[in-house]
């Protein structure tokens, strides 16, 4: 059995924003806390230049990144993360993967949120 060990040499501070869900007229609405109320955690953030997309002949680069961190059960696919140094906000676009189901490390992919939060 191979032991997975992510590259955690360049860990940076990030904030986790966990949404509050309310039902408004039968529609589920997510509300995110202020950045100041985010939960601090550390992880590696690797963008590799983003993700190239070609939609209807229009070439664009989407600002995406891979995050690796220690396992946290409160990080879910409906959360957002904020880079503590720059304030950039990212949404989690993949289901966070609990590596080898050992509750030790996790990885997930994020995409930058443009426009407003």
mmCIF file of N, CA and C in Angstrom:
data_model
loop_
_atom_site.group_PDB
_atom_site.id
_atom_site.type_symbol
_atom_site.label_atom_id
_atom_site.label_comp_id
_atom_site.label_asym_id
_atom_site.label_seq_id
_atom_site.Cartn_x
_atom_site.Cartn_y
_atom_site.Cartn_z
ATOM 1 N N UNK A 1 0.846 -1.176 0.000
ATOM 2 C CA UNK A 1 0.000 0.000 0.000
ATOM 3 C C UNK A 1 0.893 1.241 0.000
ATOM 4 N N UNK A 2 0.665 2.113 -0.967
ATOM 5 C CA UNK A 2 1.468 3.331 -1.045
ATOM 6 C C UNK A 2 0.916 4.377 -0.085
ATOM 7 N N UNK A 3 1.818 5.121 0.502
ATOM 8 C CA UNK A 3 1.416 6.168 1.433
ATOM 9 C C UNK A 3 1.489 7.503 0.722
ATOM 10 N N UNK A 4 0.360 8.163 0.610
ATOM 11 C CA UNK A 4 0.267 9.460 -0.046
ATOM 12 C C UNK A 4 0.765 10.534 0.913
ATOM 13 N N UNK A 5 1.608 11.408 0.419
ATOM 14 C CA UNK A 5 2.100 12.538 1.213
ATOM 15 C C UNK A 5 2.119 13.750 0.287
ATOM 16 N N UNK A 6 1.175 14.687 0.461
ATOM 17 C CA UNK A 6 1.155 15.862 -0.413
ATOM 18 C C UNK A 6 2.326 16.784 -0.118
ATOM 19 N N UNK A 7 2.639 17.626 -1.081
ATOM 20 C CA UNK A 7 3.699 18.612 -0.895
ATOM 21 C C UNK A 7 3.139 19.746 -0.036
ATOM 22 N N UNK A 8 3.502 19.741 1.231
ATOM 23 C CA UNK A 8 2.995 20.744 2.162
ATOM 24 C C UNK A 8 4.106 21.719 2.546
ATOM 25 N N UNK A 9 5.112 21.851 1.679
ATOM 26 C CA UNK A 9 6.246 22.714 2.005
ATOM 27 C C UNK A 9 5.909 24.203 1.879
ATOM 28 N N UNK A 10 4.980 24.557 1.033
ATOM 29 C CA UNK A 10 4.621 25.959 0.812
ATOM 30 C C UNK A 10 3.210 26.232 1.321
ATOM 31 N N UNK A 11 2.976 26.000 2.577
ATOM 32 C CA UNK A 11 1.645 26.189 3.147
ATOM 33 C C UNK A 11 1.378 27.679 3.357
ATOM 34 N N UNK A 12 0.170 28.103 2.998
ATOM 35 C CA UNK A 12 -0.215 29.500 3.163
ATOM 36 C C UNK A 12 -1.490 29.568 3.997
ATOM 37 N N UNK A 13 -1.749 30.715 4.637
ATOM 38 C CA UNK A 13 -2.989 30.842 5.419
ATOM 39 C C UNK A 13 -4.192 31.080 4.508
ATOM 40 N N UNK A 14 -5.272 30.389 4.813
ATOM 41 C CA UNK A 14 -6.536 30.536 4.100
ATOM 42 C C UNK A 14 -7.655 30.606 5.125
ATOM 43 N N UNK A 15 -8.768 31.153 4.708
ATOM 44 C CA UNK A 15 -9.939 31.231 5.572
ATOM 45 C C UNK A 15 -11.064 30.417 4.955
ATOM 46 N N UNK A 16 -11.727 29.645 5.771
ATOM 47 C CA UNK A 16 -12.849 28.832 5.321
ATOM 48 C C UNK A 16 -14.147 29.565 5.632
ATOM 49 N N UNK A 17 -14.996 29.726 4.611
ATOM 50 C CA UNK A 17 -16.312 30.351 4.774
ATOM 51 C C UNK A 17 -17.374 29.268 4.621
ATOM 52 N N UNK A 18 -18.042 28.933 5.712
ATOM 53 C CA UNK A 18 -19.077 27.893 5.704
ATOM 54 C C UNK A 18 -20.432 28.581 5.581
ATOM 55 N N UNK A 19 -21.227 28.227 4.559
ATOM 56 C CA UNK A 19 -22.502 28.926 4.349
ATOM 57 C C UNK A 19 -23.569 28.534 5.369
ATOM 58 N N UNK A 20 -24.469 29.471 5.603
ATOM 59 C CA UNK A 20 -25.683 29.212 6.367
ATOM 60 C C UNK A 20 -26.791 29.059 5.338
ATOM 61 N N UNK A 21 -27.560 27.997 5.452
ATOM 62 C CA UNK A 21 -28.613 27.736 4.465
ATOM 63 C C UNK A 21 -29.968 28.031 5.078
ATOM 64 N N UNK A 22 -30.766 28.810 4.347
ATOM 65 C CA UNK A 22 -32.124 29.117 4.768
ATOM 66 C C UNK A 22 -33.070 28.864 3.603
ATOM 67 N N UNK A 23 -34.295 28.524 3.925
ATOM 68 C CA UNK A 23 -35.304 28.289 2.903
ATOM 69 C C UNK A 23 -36.157 29.549 2.758
ATOM 70 N N UNK A 24 -36.129 30.134 1.571
ATOM 71 C CA UNK A 24 -36.924 31.324 1.278
ATOM 72 C C UNK A 24 -37.914 30.949 0.185
ATOM 73 N N UNK A 25 -39.191 30.918 0.530
ATOM 74 C CA UNK A 25 -40.265 30.535 -0.401
ATOM 75 C C UNK A 25 -39.982 29.184 -1.049
ATOM 76 N N UNK A 26 -39.454 28.252 -0.259
ATOM 77 C CA UNK A 26 -39.191 26.906 -0.753
ATOM 78 C C UNK A 26 -37.889 26.752 -1.525
ATOM 79 N N UNK A 27 -37.137 27.830 -1.665
ATOM 80 C CA UNK A 27 -35.867 27.786 -2.385
ATOM 81 C C UNK A 27 -34.726 27.914 -1.372
ATOM 82 N N UNK A 28 -33.765 27.013 -1.440
ATOM 83 C CA UNK A 28 -32.638 27.040 -0.529
ATOM 84 C C UNK A 28 -31.681 28.160 -0.908
ATOM 85 N N UNK A 29 -31.384 29.042 0.057
ATOM 86 C CA UNK A 29 -30.496 30.175 -0.183
ATOM 87 C C UNK A 29 -29.291 30.060 0.735
ATOM 88 N N UNK A 30 -28.084 30.205 0.150
ATOM 89 C CA UNK A 30 -26.854 30.145 0.923
ATOM 90 C C UNK A 30 -26.386 31.557 1.235
ATOM 91 N N UNK A 31 -25.991 31.784 2.478
ATOM 92 C CA UNK A 31 -25.432 33.058 2.909
ATOM 93 C C UNK A 31 -24.078 32.777 3.534
ATOM 94 N N UNK A 32 -23.052 33.495 3.060
ATOM 95 C CA UNK A 32 -21.702 33.281 3.558
ATOM 96 C C UNK A 32 -21.349 34.330 4.601
ATOM 97 N N UNK A 33 -20.567 33.944 5.611
ATOM 98 C CA UNK A 33 -20.154 34.919 6.628
ATOM 99 C C UNK A 33 -19.151 35.906 6.058
ATOM 100 N N UNK A 34 -18.906 36.980 6.794
ATOM 101 C CA UNK A 34 -17.871 37.939 6.405
ATOM 102 C C UNK A 34 -16.510 37.257 6.468
ATOM 103 N N UNK A 35 -15.576 37.776 5.690
ATOM 104 C CA UNK A 35 -14.229 37.214 5.662
ATOM 105 C C UNK A 35 -13.610 37.244 7.056
ATOM 106 N N UNK A 36 -13.892 38.295 7.826
ATOM 107 C CA UNK A 36 -13.337 38.409 9.183
ATOM 108 C C UNK A 36 -13.805 37.282 10.096
ATOM 109 N N UNK A 37 -14.933 36.642 9.763
ATOM 110 C CA UNK A 37 -15.468 35.549 10.569
ATOM 111 C C UNK A 37 -15.069 34.177 10.034
ATOM 112 N N UNK A 38 -14.191 34.142 9.037
ATOM 113 C CA UNK A 38 -13.748 32.877 8.458
ATOM 114 C C UNK A 38 -12.888 32.083 9.425
ATOM 115 N N UNK A 39 -12.805 30.772 9.193
ATOM 116 C CA UNK A 39 -12.028 29.866 10.033
ATOM 117 C C UNK A 39 -10.651 29.699 9.394
ATOM 118 N N UNK A 40 -9.603 30.024 10.140
ATOM 119 C CA UNK A 40 -8.236 29.965 9.621
ATOM 120 C C UNK A 40 -7.754 28.519 9.500
ATOM 121 N N UNK A 41 -7.151 28.197 8.351
ATOM 122 C CA UNK A 41 -6.468 26.919 8.173
ATOM 123 C C UNK A 41 -5.311 27.147 7.215
ATOM 124 N N UNK A 42 -4.417 26.184 7.123
ATOM 125 C CA UNK A 42 -3.241 26.292 6.272
ATOM 126 C C UNK A 42 -3.239 25.159 5.256
ATOM 127 N N UNK A 43 -2.766 25.461 4.040
ATOM 128 C CA UNK A 43 -2.683 24.445 3.007
ATOM 129 C C UNK A 43 -1.842 24.937 1.850
ATOM 130 N N UNK A 44 -1.572 24.039 0.926
ATOM 131 C CA UNK A 44 -0.833 24.429 -0.283
ATOM 132 C C UNK A 44 -1.844 24.839 -1.343
ATOM 133 N N UNK A 45 -1.494 25.847 -2.122
ATOM 134 C CA UNK A 45 -2.375 26.424 -3.140
ATOM 135 C C UNK A 45 -1.589 26.460 -4.436
ATOM 136 N N UNK A 46 -1.938 25.601 -5.386
ATOM 137 C CA UNK A 46 -1.205 25.503 -6.647
ATOM 138 C C UNK A 46 -2.161 25.784 -7.802
ATOM 139 N N UNK A 47 -1.859 26.873 -8.545
ATOM 140 C CA UNK A 47 -2.762 27.250 -9.636
ATOM 141 C C UNK A 47 -2.332 26.697 -10.989
ATOM 142 N N UNK A 48 -1.063 26.457 -11.203
ATOM 143 C CA UNK A 48 -0.550 25.933 -12.470
ATOM 144 C C UNK A 48 -1.035 26.748 -13.670
ATOM 145 N N UNK A 49 -1.298 28.031 -13.478
ATOM 146 C CA UNK A 49 -1.709 28.897 -14.580
ATOM 147 C C UNK A 49 -3.181 28.836 -14.913
ATOM 148 N N UNK A 50 -3.991 28.144 -14.131
ATOM 149 C CA UNK A 50 -5.426 28.075 -14.383
ATOM 150 C C UNK A 50 -5.803 26.942 -15.315
ATOM 151 N N UNK A 51 -7.044 26.970 -15.781
ATOM 152 C CA UNK A 51 -7.587 25.938 -16.658
ATOM 153 C C UNK A 51 -7.984 26.569 -17.986
ATOM 154 N N UNK A 52 -7.502 26.003 -19.080
ATOM 155 C CA UNK A 52 -7.836 26.512 -20.415
ATOM 156 C C UNK A 52 -9.212 25.993 -20.816
ATOM 157 N N UNK A 53 -10.003 26.890 -21.409
ATOM 158 C CA UNK A 53 -11.344 26.520 -21.869
ATOM 159 C C UNK A 53 -11.556 27.046 -23.279
ATOM 160 N N UNK A 54 -12.286 26.300 -24.066
ATOM 161 C CA UNK A 54 -12.669 26.708 -25.415
ATOM 162 C C UNK A 54 -14.173 26.468 -25.530
ATOM 163 N N UNK A 55 -14.955 27.533 -25.381
ATOM 164 C CA UNK A 55 -16.408 27.421 -25.432
ATOM 165 C C UNK A 55 -16.906 28.193 -26.643
ATOM 166 N N UNK A 56 -17.537 27.497 -27.567
ATOM 167 C CA UNK A 56 -18.078 28.095 -28.793
ATOM 168 C C UNK A 56 -17.027 28.909 -29.544
ATOM 169 N N UNK A 57 -15.819 28.398 -29.589
ATOM 170 C CA UNK A 57 -14.756 29.064 -30.326
ATOM 171 C C UNK A 57 -14.083 30.203 -29.581
ATOM 172 N N UNK A 58 -14.486 30.458 -28.347
ATOM 173 C CA UNK A 58 -13.874 31.517 -27.548
ATOM 174 C C UNK A 58 -12.915 30.874 -26.546
ATOM 175 N N UNK A 59 -11.651 31.229 -26.668
ATOM 176 C CA UNK A 59 -10.613 30.673 -25.796
ATOM 177 C C UNK A 59 -10.486 31.549 -24.557
ATOM 178 N N UNK A 60 -10.488 30.930 -23.390
ATOM 179 C CA UNK A 60 -10.318 31.690 -22.150
ATOM 180 C C UNK A 60 -9.579 30.832 -21.135
ATOM 181 N N UNK A 61 -9.041 31.493 -20.139
ATOM 182 C CA UNK A 61 -8.377 30.796 -19.047
ATOM 183 C C UNK A 61 -9.149 31.089 -17.778
ATOM 184 N N UNK A 62 -9.608 30.020 -17.142
ATOM 185 C CA UNK A 62 -10.370 30.132 -15.908
ATOM 186 C C UNK A 62 -9.397 30.051 -14.739
ATOM 187 N N UNK A 63 -9.539 30.933 -13.774
ATOM 188 C CA UNK A 63 -8.633 30.998 -12.632
ATOM 189 C C UNK A 63 -8.986 29.892 -11.637
ATOM 190 N N UNK A 64 -8.311 28.736 -11.760
ATOM 191 C CA UNK A 64 -8.546 27.601 -10.880
ATOM 192 C C UNK A 64 -7.263 27.234 -10.152
ATOM 193 N N UNK A 65 -7.407 26.436 -9.108
ATOM 194 C CA UNK A 65 -6.239 25.986 -8.346
ATOM 195 C C UNK A 65 -6.574 24.687 -7.629
ATOM 196 N N UNK A 66 -5.535 23.963 -7.244
ATOM 197 C CA UNK A 66 -5.681 22.764 -6.423
ATOM 198 C C UNK A 66 -5.191 23.088 -5.021
ATOM 199 N N UNK A 67 -5.968 22.682 -4.031
ATOM 200 C CA UNK A 67 -5.618 22.921 -2.636
ATOM 201 C C UNK A 67 -5.407 21.570 -1.959
ATOM 202 N N UNK A 68 -4.318 21.457 -1.208
ATOM 203 C CA UNK A 68 -4.060 20.277 -0.380
ATOM 204 C C UNK A 68 -3.874 20.761 1.043
ATOM 205 N N UNK A 69 -4.513 20.087 1.976
ATOM 206 C CA UNK A 69 -4.444 20.507 3.372
ATOM 207 C C UNK A 69 -4.643 19.302 4.271
ATOM 208 N N UNK A 70 -4.507 19.530 5.563
ATOM 209 C CA UNK A 70 -4.826 18.489 6.532
ATOM 210 C C UNK A 70 -6.327 18.263 6.486
ATOM 211 N N UNK A 71 -6.755 17.067 6.792
ATOM 212 C CA UNK A 71 -8.177 16.717 6.736
ATOM 213 C C UNK A 71 -8.982 17.555 7.722
ATOM 214 N N UNK A 72 -10.071 18.107 7.231
ATOM 215 C CA UNK A 72 -11.028 18.856 8.054
ATOM 216 C C UNK A 72 -12.426 18.437 7.607
ATOM 217 N N UNK A 73 -13.229 17.849 8.479
ATOM 218 C CA UNK A 73 -14.566 17.414 8.059
ATOM 219 C C UNK A 73 -15.513 18.573 7.745
ATOM 220 N N UNK A 74 -15.164 19.811 8.170
ATOM 221 C CA UNK A 74 -16.048 20.947 7.895
ATOM 222 C C UNK A 74 -15.817 21.565 6.521
ATOM 223 N N UNK A 75 -14.796 21.134 5.788
ATOM 224 C CA UNK A 75 -14.600 21.618 4.415
ATOM 225 C C UNK A 75 -15.454 20.765 3.492
ATOM 226 N N UNK A 76 -16.450 21.395 2.894
ATOM 227 C CA UNK A 76 -17.393 20.694 2.017
ATOM 228 C C UNK A 76 -17.455 21.410 0.665
ATOM 229 N N UNK A 77 -18.103 20.783 -0.294
ATOM 230 C CA UNK A 77 -18.138 21.329 -1.656
ATOM 231 C C UNK A 77 -18.974 22.599 -1.775
ATOM 232 N N UNK A 78 -19.763 22.955 -0.764
ATOM 233 C CA UNK A 78 -20.553 24.190 -0.854
ATOM 234 C C UNK A 78 -19.886 25.362 -0.140
ATOM 235 N N UNK A 79 -18.669 25.174 0.346
ATOM 236 C CA UNK A 79 -17.949 26.224 1.066
ATOM 237 C C UNK A 79 -17.135 27.085 0.102
ATOM 238 N N UNK A 80 -16.598 28.162 0.633
ATOM 239 C CA UNK A 80 -15.664 29.016 -0.090
ATOM 240 C C UNK A 80 -14.396 29.147 0.737
ATOM 241 N N UNK A 81 -13.295 29.464 0.049
ATOM 242 C CA UNK A 81 -12.063 29.772 0.767
ATOM 243 C C UNK A 81 -11.589 31.150 0.333
ATOM 244 N N UNK A 82 -10.859 31.790 1.217
ATOM 245 C CA UNK A 82 -10.300 33.110 0.953
ATOM 246 C C UNK A 82 -8.807 33.026 1.228
ATOM 247 N N UNK A 83 -7.994 33.519 0.291
ATOM 248 C CA UNK A 83 -6.564 33.589 0.536
ATOM 249 C C UNK A 83 -6.332 34.739 1.500
ATOM 250 N N UNK A 84 -5.775 34.435 2.668
ATOM 251 C CA UNK A 84 -5.652 35.434 3.732
ATOM 252 C C UNK A 84 -4.780 36.613 3.328
ATOM 253 N N UNK A 85 -3.738 36.385 2.548
ATOM 254 C CA UNK A 85 -2.826 37.470 2.177
ATOM 255 C C UNK A 85 -3.412 38.421 1.140
ATOM 256 N N UNK A 86 -4.119 37.890 0.154
ATOM 257 C CA UNK A 86 -4.610 38.731 -0.938
ATOM 258 C C UNK A 86 -6.104 39.044 -0.850
ATOM 259 N N UNK A 87 -6.858 38.251 -0.107
ATOM 260 C CA UNK A 87 -8.303 38.461 -0.013
ATOM 261 C C UNK A 87 -9.085 37.876 -1.172
ATOM 262 N N UNK A 88 -8.419 37.146 -2.077
ATOM 263 C CA UNK A 88 -9.117 36.534 -3.209
ATOM 264 C C UNK A 88 -10.052 35.436 -2.704
ATOM 265 N N UNK A 89 -11.273 35.404 -3.256
ATOM 266 C CA UNK A 89 -12.287 34.445 -2.833
ATOM 267 C C UNK A 89 -12.430 33.366 -3.903
ATOM 268 N N UNK A 90 -12.481 32.116 -3.463
ATOM 269 C CA UNK A 90 -12.612 30.966 -4.355
ATOM 270 C C UNK A 90 -13.751 30.080 -3.879
ATOM 271 N N UNK A 91 -14.471 29.497 -4.833
ATOM 272 C CA UNK A 91 -15.493 28.514 -4.492
ATOM 273 C C UNK A 91 -14.921 27.125 -4.748
ATOM 274 N N UNK A 92 -15.315 26.166 -3.939
ATOM 275 C CA UNK A 92 -14.865 24.784 -4.110
ATOM 276 C C UNK A 92 -15.711 24.167 -5.211
ATOM 277 N N UNK A 93 -15.059 23.654 -6.261
ATOM 278 C CA UNK A 93 -15.802 23.128 -7.412
ATOM 279 C C UNK A 93 -15.738 21.611 -7.511
ATOM 280 N N UNK A 94 -15.012 20.964 -6.621
ATOM 281 C CA UNK A 94 -14.983 19.507 -6.624
ATOM 282 C C UNK A 94 -15.306 19.024 -5.212
ATOM 283 N N UNK A 95 -15.740 17.796 -5.120
ATOM 284 C CA UNK A 95 -15.967 17.220 -3.801
ATOM 285 C C UNK A 95 -14.614 17.007 -3.143
ATOM 286 N N UNK A 96 -14.387 17.576 -1.956
ATOM 287 C CA UNK A 96 -13.096 17.381 -1.294
ATOM 288 C C UNK A 96 -12.806 15.892 -1.098
ATOM 289 N N UNK A 97 -11.603 15.499 -1.484
ATOM 290 C CA UNK A 97 -11.223 14.086 -1.434
ATOM 291 C C UNK A 97 -10.454 13.786 -0.157
ATOM 292 N N UNK A 98 -10.970 12.877 0.634
ATOM 293 C CA UNK A 98 -10.311 12.379 1.840
ATOM 294 C C UNK A 98 -9.328 11.308 1.365
ATOM 295 N N UNK A 99 -8.049 11.665 1.254
ATOM 296 C CA UNK A 99 -7.051 10.782 0.655
ATOM 297 C C UNK A 99 -6.954 9.462 1.422
ATOM 298 N N UNK A 100 -7.131 8.365 0.693
ATOM 299 C CA UNK A 100 -7.062 6.993 1.232
ATOM 300 C C UNK A 100 -8.020 6.770 2.406
ATOM 301 N N UNK A 101 -9.014 7.636 2.568
ATOM 302 C CA UNK A 101 -10.013 7.521 3.637
ATOM 303 C C UNK A 101 -9.364 7.387 5.014
ATOM 304 N N UNK A 102 -8.233 8.097 5.202
ATOM 305 C CA UNK A 102 -7.496 7.999 6.462
ATOM 306 C C UNK A 102 -7.713 9.204 7.372
ATOM 307 N N UNK A 103 -8.514 10.176 6.946
ATOM 308 C CA UNK A 103 -8.759 11.402 7.720
ATOM 309 C C UNK A 103 -7.462 12.099 8.101
ATOM 310 N N UNK A 104 -6.513 12.109 7.149
ATOM 311 C CA UNK A 104 -5.231 12.760 7.406
ATOM 312 C C UNK A 104 -5.013 13.939 6.465
ATOM 313 N N UNK A 105 -5.167 13.717 5.149
ATOM 314 C CA UNK A 105 -4.997 14.767 4.151
ATOM 315 C C UNK A 105 -6.244 14.848 3.283
ATOM 316 N N UNK A 106 -6.452 16.021 2.685
ATOM 317 C CA UNK A 106 -7.539 16.169 1.723
ATOM 318 C C UNK A 106 -7.095 17.112 0.605
ATOM 319 N N UNK A 107 -7.677 16.919 -0.564
ATOM 320 C CA UNK A 107 -7.416 17.788 -1.708
ATOM 321 C C UNK A 107 -8.756 18.166 -2.336
ATOM 322 N N UNK A 108 -8.768 19.340 -2.971
ATOM 323 C CA UNK A 108 -9.954 19.769 -3.700
ATOM 324 C C UNK A 108 -9.558 20.857 -4.676
ATOM 325 N N UNK A 109 -10.430 21.102 -5.647
ATOM 326 C CA UNK A 109 -10.182 22.108 -6.681
ATOM 327 C C UNK A 109 -11.082 23.302 -6.424
ATOM 328 N N UNK A 110 -10.533 24.504 -6.659
ATOM 329 C CA UNK A 110 -11.279 25.739 -6.447
ATOM 330 C C UNK A 110 -11.256 26.611 -7.707
ATOM 331 N N UNK A 111 -12.245 27.524 -7.795
ATOM 332 C CA UNK A 111 -12.332 28.460 -8.911
ATOM 333 C C UNK A 111 -12.577 29.845 -8.339
ATOM 334 N N UNK A 112 -11.882 30.848 -8.889
ATOM 335 C CA UNK A 112 -12.024 32.214 -8.404
ATOM 336 C C UNK A 112 -13.427 32.735 -8.663
ATOM 337 N N UNK A 113 -13.925 33.521 -7.718
ATOM 338 C CA UNK A 113 -15.211 34.175 -7.868
ATOM 339 C C UNK A 113 -14.942 35.591 -8.317
ATOM 340 N N UNK A 114 -15.458 35.942 -9.471
ATOM 341 C CA UNK A 114 -15.254 37.276 -10.024
ATOM 342 C C UNK A 114 -16.471 38.140 -9.761
ATOM 343 N N UNK A 115 -16.257 39.443 -9.769
ATOM 344 C CA UNK A 115 -17.391 40.335 -9.631
ATOM 345 C C UNK A 115 -17.713 40.684 -8.213
ATOM 346 N N UNK A 116 -18.293 40.135 -7.424
ATOM 347 C CA UNK A 116 -18.574 40.465 -6.044
ATOM 348 C C UNK A 116 -18.854 39.204 -5.305
ATOM 349 N N UNK A 117 -18.873 39.314 -4.042
ATOM 350 C CA UNK A 117 -19.085 38.102 -3.250
ATOM 351 C C UNK A 117 -20.467 38.134 -2.656
#
